[in-house]
Amino acid sequence: MRTAFGLRPYLYLTPSLIVFALFFLYPILYLVYLSFTSWNLINPVKEYVGLDNYRELLADPEFVQVLGNTLFYTVVTVSISLLLGLLMALWLNRRGWFYSLIQGAVFSPYIISLVSVSLLWLWMMDPQYGLLNALLHMVGLPPSQWLADTSSAIWGLILVSVWKIVGYNTLICVAGLQSIPKELYEAAALDKTPAWRRFVAITLPMLSPTLFFLLVVNTIASFQVFDTVKIMTQGGPVNSTNMLVFFIYEYGFDFFKIGYAAAAGVVLLILVGVLTAVHFMLLAKRVHYR
Amino acid sequence: MLHRLYAWSKHLERVVLLLVALVFIFPFVWMMLTSLKAFDEVMIFPPKWIPDVPIWQNFVQAWESGPFFTYFFNSLFVAVSILVLQLATGIPAAYAFARYRFRGSRLLFGITLIALMIPPQLTFLPVFIQMSEWDVINSYLPLILPYAASAFGIFLLRQSFLQVPEELIEAARLDKASEWQIIWRIMVPMAKPVLVTFSLFSFIYHWNDYFWPLVMTNQDQFRTLPVGIAMLKENEGGVAWNVVMAGNVILVIPILIIFFVAQRHIIRAFIYSGVK
C-alpha cells in the first residue's frame, strides 16, 4: 500500500463515482423530492403538496391491495424457493459429471431473460391450449384457469418465479455446503452422531450465513417483481396480481401521476432499505466475531 | 441382497434426478417444438407434441414482424458498450480501492456499496425524468450511461487485485513502470479469470434486460430485442404462439449457446454475485 500518490486514486475513481452519483444517489434524492409534489410530466411547474401523496396512497384501496399482493408474493416465493433450494442442494451436493449436469439443468432458467420465461409460461398456462392443462388432463385432473382466475393468478406468477430462481438458490447452497470443513463431519462420524443430528448441529448452523444471505437477496428481488406481471397478467384479473413496481410504472407512464408514483417508489425504497440495512448490520456482526 | 437393493435405489435416484432436471429443461424444449409448428397445430387440445413438418417460416415471420435487425443490433450494441465502459471505469477504480490508502477511501467505498444495493426498479422514474429534461430519451444514452460503471464489477475486481503479491508491483516500480502500465501489464493479466467471469455476467444481464430498455425507449429505433419480442405478443389480436415462440428462440439461443460453452464460468459468475 502506498500513500504518496496524491490525486491519482481520486482520478481513477472519478468516472465510476460520477456515474454512481448521477444515476444512483441523485435519482434517489430526486425520487423523494418528487414524492412531495403533484406533477403530470407536461406542466413545467412541480407543485409542492407535502405529504398529500402519501395520505392518498394509504387511503387508496388499490394501493393497499398492491402492497398486500407484493408482500404475499414475496413471502410465498421466498419461502418455497429457499426451502426447495436447500433440499435440492443437500441432494445434489456431490461430485461427478452426472450431478453437475443436473445442477446445470436446474440452474439454466436463471440465466434466461425473464421475457422469454414469461412468454413461455404464459403459453403453457393458456387455459384452452396450454401444456399445463394437457398434463392435468393426462392424469385425470380438471383444467385450471391459471392466470385468468383471481384466486389462482398470483400462484401462477409464484410458480414461474420459483422455477426461475430455485436453481440459483441451489447452487449458492451447494457452494455453502462445500465450504463446511470436512473435519466436523468426520468427528461426528466417529461419535456415531445420527444423520438428522449432524444436520441440525453442523450443517444448518454452518450454512446459516448463506441461507440468511439468500433470504435477503431473494426478498429484495421479489419486492421488485415486474417483468412477469407486465407480460403475463398486466396486474389483473381485477388487480389480483398488481405489484409495487408495476403500480409505479403504470402511474408514472400511463397515468402521468408522477408525484403519486414517486411516493409509491419511496415506499419500495423503504422496504428495500430496511432489508439492506439489516443485511449489512448482521454482516458486520459476523465480521466482528471472527 | 442388501447390495442389490442398494444398487437399485441408486438407479432409482438417478431416474428421479433426471425427472427433476426435465422439469427445468422441458419448457425450453416446448418452446422450440412450438416455434416449429403450424398455426393450427398450436390451436388444438390436447396439444400435439411433435409438428408434422417443421415450419421454419415462423422464424422469418417473427423476424419480419418488426424491425428485428434493429432490435438485435441494439441489444448487441448496448450490451457490448456497457461492458466496455464498465471495464474501462471499473479497472482503475478497483485498482485504487485495492492498492492505495487515501483520505475518504472508506467513504467512497461505502458509496460504491450503496450503488451496489440500489436496484433499477427504484431509480427508473427519476432517471427517466432527468433524461427527458436533458432531451436525450430517444438516443442510446439512457440505455447505456446509467450502467457505465458497475459497483459489482469494482467489488469483484478489487478482491482479485488484492491477491496480487505486493512484491510484483514493487519490482515493476523499481523498473520504472508507470502506474498505468502496472494496471494493464500486471493487474489485468493476473485478474483474467475474474474479468472473464464478470464480462459474462454483465453481458448476459444486459442482453436479457427488459425493464430498463422498456421504460427508457419509446421509439423502435432504440428498442432492444427483449422489448421487441414482448411486443410480438401484444401486436397480435389472437396470439400466434408459434410465431411468438420463434421470436423467443431468437432471444434465447445466443445465451443458451454461451451457457453450454462457458457453463463453469457462468455459474461461478452468478455464485460470486451472491457469495461475495
PDB file of N, CA, C and O in Angstrom, chain A residues 95-130:
ATOM      1  N   ARG A  95     -19.973 -34.849  -6.216  1.00  0.00           N
ATOM      2  CA  ARG A  95     -19.123 -34.627  -7.384  1.00  0.00           C
ATOM      3  C   ARG A  95     -19.462 -35.616  -8.480  1.00  0.00           C
ATOM      4  O   ARG A  95     -20.124 -36.620  -8.237  1.00  0.00           O
ATOM      5  N   GLY A  96     -19.007 -35.326  -9.674  1.00  0.00           N
ATOM      6  CA  GLY A  96     -19.230 -36.240 -10.793  1.00  0.00           C
ATOM      7  C   GLY A  96     -20.034 -35.557 -11.885  1.00  0.00           C
ATOM      8  O   GLY A  96     -20.792 -34.622 -11.613  1.00  0.00           O
ATOM      9  N   TRP A  97     -19.834 -36.019 -13.109  1.00  0.00           N
ATOM     10  CA  TRP A  97     -20.452 -35.341 -14.253  1.00  0.00           C
ATOM     11  C   TRP A  97     -21.970 -35.382 -14.162  1.00  0.00           C
ATOM     12  O   TRP A  97     -22.649 -34.434 -14.546  1.00  0.00           O
ATOM     13  N   PHE A  98     -22.512 -36.478 -13.626  1.00  0.00           N
ATOM     14  CA  PHE A  98     -23.969 -36.606 -13.588  1.00  0.00           C
ATOM     15  C   PHE A  98     -24.587 -35.501 -12.742  1.00  0.00           C
ATOM     16  O   PHE A  98     -25.554 -34.852 -13.148  1.00  0.00           O
ATOM     17  N   TYR A  99     -23.963 -35.267 -11.579  1.00  0.00           N
ATOM     18  CA  TYR A  99     -24.534 -34.255 -10.687  1.00  0.00           C
ATOM     19  C   TYR A  99     -24.320 -32.847 -11.223  1.00  0.00           C
ATOM     20  O   TYR A  99     -25.174 -31.976 -11.062  1.00  0.00           O
ATOM     21  N   SER A 100     -23.168 -32.605 -11.886  1.00  0.00           N
ATOM     22  CA  SER A 100     -23.005 -31.252 -12.449  1.00  0.00           C
ATOM     23  C   SER A 100     -23.969 -31.029 -13.606  1.00  0.00           C
ATOM     24  O   SER A 100     -24.424 -29.907 -13.818  1.00  0.00           O
ATOM     25  N   LEU A 101     -24.282 -32.107 -14.316  1.00  0.00           N
ATOM     26  CA  LEU A 101     -25.271 -31.996 -15.395  1.00  0.00           C
ATOM     27  C   LEU A 101     -26.630 -31.580 -14.829  1.00  0.00           C
ATOM     28  O   LEU A 101     -27.270 -30.642 -15.334  1.00  0.00           O
ATOM     29  N   ILE A 102     -27.041 -32.245 -13.761  1.00  0.00           N
ATOM     30  CA  ILE A 102     -28.331 -31.914 -13.159  1.00  0.00           C
ATOM     31  C   ILE A 102     -28.296 -30.491 -12.587  1.00  0.00           C
ATOM     32  O   ILE A 102     -29.248 -29.715 -12.758  1.00  0.00           O
ATOM     33  N   GLN A 103     -27.179 -30.150 -11.942  1.00  0.00           N
ATOM     34  CA  GLN A 103     -27.049 -28.784 -11.420  1.00  0.00           C
ATOM     35  C   GLN A 103     -27.178 -27.752 -12.534  1.00  0.00           C
ATOM     36  O   GLN A 103     -27.854 -26.735 -12.374  1.00  0.00           O
ATOM     37  N   GLY A 104     -26.522 -28.025 -13.661  1.00  0.00           N
ATOM     38  CA  GLY A 104     -26.599 -27.120 -14.807  1.00  0.00           C
ATOM     39  C   GLY A 104     -28.022 -26.972 -15.309  1.00  0.00           C
ATOM     40  O   GLY A 104     -28.495 -25.865 -15.598  1.00  0.00           O
ATOM     41  N   ALA A 105     -28.724 -28.096 -15.388  1.00  0.00           N
ATOM     42  CA  ALA A 105     -30.105 -28.074 -15.889  1.00  0.00           C
ATOM     43  C   ALA A 105     -30.995 -27.254 -14.959  1.00  0.00           C
ATOM     44  O   ALA A 105     -31.779 -26.410 -15.407  1.00  0.00           O
ATOM     45  N   VAL A 106     -30.840 -27.471 -13.658  1.00  0.00           N
ATOM     46  CA  VAL A 106     -31.673 -26.771 -12.682  1.00  0.00           C
ATOM     47  C   VAL A 106     -31.367 -25.270 -12.700  1.00  0.00           C
ATOM     48  O   VAL A 106     -32.241 -24.432 -12.500  1.00  0.00           O
ATOM     49  N   PHE A 107     -30.110 -24.948 -13.005  1.00  0.00           N
ATOM     50  CA  PHE A 107     -29.691 -23.547 -12.989  1.00  0.00           C
ATOM     51  C   PHE A 107     -30.093 -22.806 -14.263  1.00  0.00           C
ATOM     52  O   PHE A 107     -30.264 -21.585 -14.246  1.00  0.00           O
ATOM     53  N   SER A 108     -30.266 -23.543 -15.379  1.00  0.00           N
ATOM     54  CA  SER A 108     -30.417 -22.881 -16.683  1.00  0.00           C
ATOM     55  C   SER A 108     -31.540 -21.824 -16.751  1.00  0.00           C
ATOM     56  O   SER A 108     -31.336 -20.791 -17.382  1.00  0.00           O
ATOM     57  N   PRO A 109     -32.701 -22.010 -16.113  1.00  0.00           N
ATOM     58  CA  PRO A 109     -33.705 -20.949 -16.230  1.00  0.00           C
ATOM     59  C   PRO A 109     -33.223 -19.607 -15.675  1.00  0.00           C
ATOM     60  O   PRO A 109     -33.670 -18.560 -16.113  1.00  0.00           O
ATOM     61  N   TYR A 110     -32.257 -19.668 -14.750  1.00  0.00           N
ATOM     62  CA  TYR A 110     -31.821 -18.439 -14.094  1.00  0.00           C
ATOM     63  C   TYR A 110     -31.134 -17.468 -15.048  1.00  0.00           C
ATOM     64  O   TYR A 110     -31.182 -16.257 -14.840  1.00  0.00           O
ATOM     65  N   ILE A 111     -30.483 -17.989 -16.097  1.00  0.00           N
ATOM     66  CA  ILE A 111     -29.750 -17.086 -16.994  1.00  0.00           C
ATOM     67  C   ILE A 111     -30.572 -16.685 -18.223  1.00  0.00           C
ATOM     68  O   ILE A 111     -30.093 -15.960 -19.073  1.00  0.00           O
ATOM     69  N   ILE A 112     -31.813 -17.181 -18.302  1.00  0.00           N
ATOM     70  CA  ILE A 112     -32.650 -16.838 -19.444  1.00  0.00           C
ATOM     71  C   ILE A 112     -33.455 -15.579 -19.133  1.00  0.00           C
ATOM     72  O   ILE A 112     -33.922 -15.393 -18.015  1.00  0.00           O
ATOM     73  N   SER A 113     -33.608 -14.721 -20.141  1.00  0.00           N
ATOM     74  CA  SER A 113     -34.353 -13.480 -19.964  1.00  0.00           C
ATOM     75  C   SER A 113     -35.750 -13.750 -19.392  1.00  0.00           C
ATOM     76  O   SER A 113     -36.445 -14.671 -19.817  1.00  0.00           O
ATOM     77  N   LEU A 114     -36.152 -12.902 -18.447  1.00  0.00           N
ATOM     78  CA  LEU A 114     -37.498 -13.044 -17.876  1.00  0.00           C
ATOM     79  C   LEU A 114     -38.582 -12.869 -18.929  1.00  0.00           C
ATOM     80  O   LEU A 114     -39.693 -13.367 -18.771  1.00  0.00           O
ATOM     81  N   VAL A 115     -38.263 -12.151 -20.016  1.00  0.00           N
ATOM     82  CA  VAL A 115     -39.227 -12.011 -21.105  1.00  0.00           C
ATOM     83  C   VAL A 115     -39.532 -13.383 -21.704  1.00  0.00           C
ATOM     84  O   VAL A 115     -40.700 -13.772 -21.849  1.00  0.00           O
ATOM     85  N   SER A 116     -38.486 -14.133 -22.014  1.00  0.00           N
ATOM     86  CA  SER A 116     -38.692 -15.470 -22.573  1.00  0.00           C
ATOM     87  C   SER A 116     -39.442 -16.347 -21.598  1.00  0.00           C
ATOM     88  O   SER A 116     -40.387 -17.044 -21.963  1.00  0.00           O
ATOM     89  N   VAL A 117     -38.973 -16.309 -20.359  1.00  0.00           N
ATOM     90  CA  VAL A 117     -39.586 -17.150 -19.341  1.00  0.00           C
ATOM     91  C   VAL A 117     -41.073 -16.812 -19.198  1.00  0.00           C
ATOM     92  O   VAL A 117     -41.923 -17.695 -19.144  1.00  0.00           O
ATOM     93  N   SER A 118     -41.384 -15.526 -19.181  1.00  0.00           N
ATOM     94  CA  SER A 118     -42.783 -15.120 -19.012  1.00  0.00           C
ATOM     95  C   SER A 118     -43.638 -15.557 -20.201  1.00  0.00           C
ATOM     96  O   SER A 118     -44.741 -16.085 -20.027  1.00  0.00           O
ATOM     97  N   LEU A 119     -43.126 -15.322 -21.418  1.00  0.00           N
ATOM     98  CA  LEU A 119     -43.897 -15.703 -22.603  1.00  0.00           C
ATOM     99  C   LEU A 119     -44.100 -17.213 -22.651  1.00  0.00           C
ATOM    100  O   LEU A 119     -45.188 -17.702 -22.961  1.00  0.00           O
ATOM    101  N   LEU A 120     -43.033 -17.924 -22.317  1.00  0.00           N
ATOM    102  CA  LEU A 120     -43.074 -19.381 -22.346  1.00  0.00           C
ATOM    103  C   LEU A 120     -44.137 -19.923 -21.392  1.00  0.00           C
ATOM    104  O   LEU A 120     -44.965 -20.765 -21.764  1.00  0.00           O
ATOM    105  N   TRP A 121     -44.142 -19.422 -20.168  1.00  0.00           N
ATOM    106  CA  TRP A 121     -45.109 -19.914 -19.180  1.00  0.00           C
ATOM    107  C   TRP A 121     -46.516 -19.402 -19.463  1.00  0.00           C
ATOM    108  O   TRP A 121     -47.490 -20.083 -19.173  1.00  0.00           O
ATOM    109  N   LEU A 122     -46.601 -18.210 -20.040  1.00  0.00           N
ATOM    110  CA  LEU A 122     -47.916 -17.696 -20.426  1.00  0.00           C
ATOM    111  C   LEU A 122     -48.561 -18.650 -21.438  1.00  0.00           C
ATOM    112  O   LEU A 122     -49.748 -18.961 -21.359  1.00  0.00           O
ATOM    113  N   TRP A 123     -47.735 -19.117 -22.352  1.00  0.00           N
ATOM    114  CA  TRP A 123     -48.213 -20.072 -23.365  1.00  0.00           C
ATOM    115  C   TRP A 123     -48.565 -21.405 -22.715  1.00  0.00           C
ATOM    116  O   TRP A 123     -49.604 -21.986 -23.000  1.00  0.00           O
ATOM    117  N   MET A 124     -47.726 -21.869 -21.792  1.00  0.00           N
ATOM    118  CA  MET A 124     -48.021 -23.156 -21.157  1.00  0.00           C
ATOM    119  C   MET A 124     -49.242 -23.066 -20.241  1.00  0.00           C
ATOM    120  O   MET A 124     -49.903 -24.065 -19.974  1.00  0.00           O
ATOM    121  N   MET A 125     -49.536 -21.851 -19.750  1.00  0.00           N
ATOM    122  CA  MET A 125     -50.689 -21.671 -18.867  1.00  0.00           C
ATOM    123  C   MET A 125     -51.947 -21.259 -19.623  1.00  0.00           C
ATOM    124  O   MET A 125     -52.956 -20.912 -19.001  1.00  0.00           O
ATOM    125  N   ASP A 126     -51.875 -21.271 -20.939  1.00  0.00           N
ATOM    126  CA  ASP A 126     -53.065 -20.938 -21.726  1.00  0.00           C
ATOM    127  C   ASP A 126     -54.200 -21.879 -21.309  1.00  0.00           C
ATOM    128  O   ASP A 126     -54.046 -23.099 -21.347  1.00  0.00           O
ATOM    129  N   PRO A 127     -55.349 -21.297 -20.872  1.00  0.00           N
ATOM    130  CA  PRO A 127     -56.410 -22.169 -20.341  1.00  0.00           C
ATOM    131  C   PRO A 127     -56.985 -23.118 -21.401  1.00  0.00           C
ATOM    132  O   PRO A 127     -57.454 -24.210 -21.058  1.00  0.00           O
ATOM    133  N   GLN A 128     -56.931 -22.698 -22.674  1.00  0.00           N
ATOM    134  CA  GLN A 128     -57.545 -23.535 -23.703  1.00  0.00           C
ATOM    135  C   GLN A 128     -56.599 -24.545 -24.323  1.00  0.00           C
ATOM    136  O   GLN A 128     -56.924 -25.715 -24.469  1.00  0.00           O
ATOM    137  N   TYR A 129     -55.406 -24.078 -24.709  1.00  0.00           N
ATOM    138  CA  TYR A 129     -54.498 -24.937 -25.468  1.00  0.00           C
ATOM    139  C   TYR A 129     -53.185 -25.193 -24.746  1.00  0.00           C
ATOM    140  O   TYR A 129     -52.259 -25.746 -25.320  1.00  0.00           O
ATOM    141  N   GLY A 130     -53.084 -24.763 -23.489  1.00  0.00           N
ATOM    142  CA  GLY A 130     -51.792 -24.813 -22.809  1.00  0.00           C
ATOM    143  C   GLY A 130     -51.361 -26.214 -22.405  1.00  0.00           C
ATOM    144  O   GLY A 130     -52.177 -27.109 -22.182  1.00  0.00           O
TER     145      GLY A 130
END
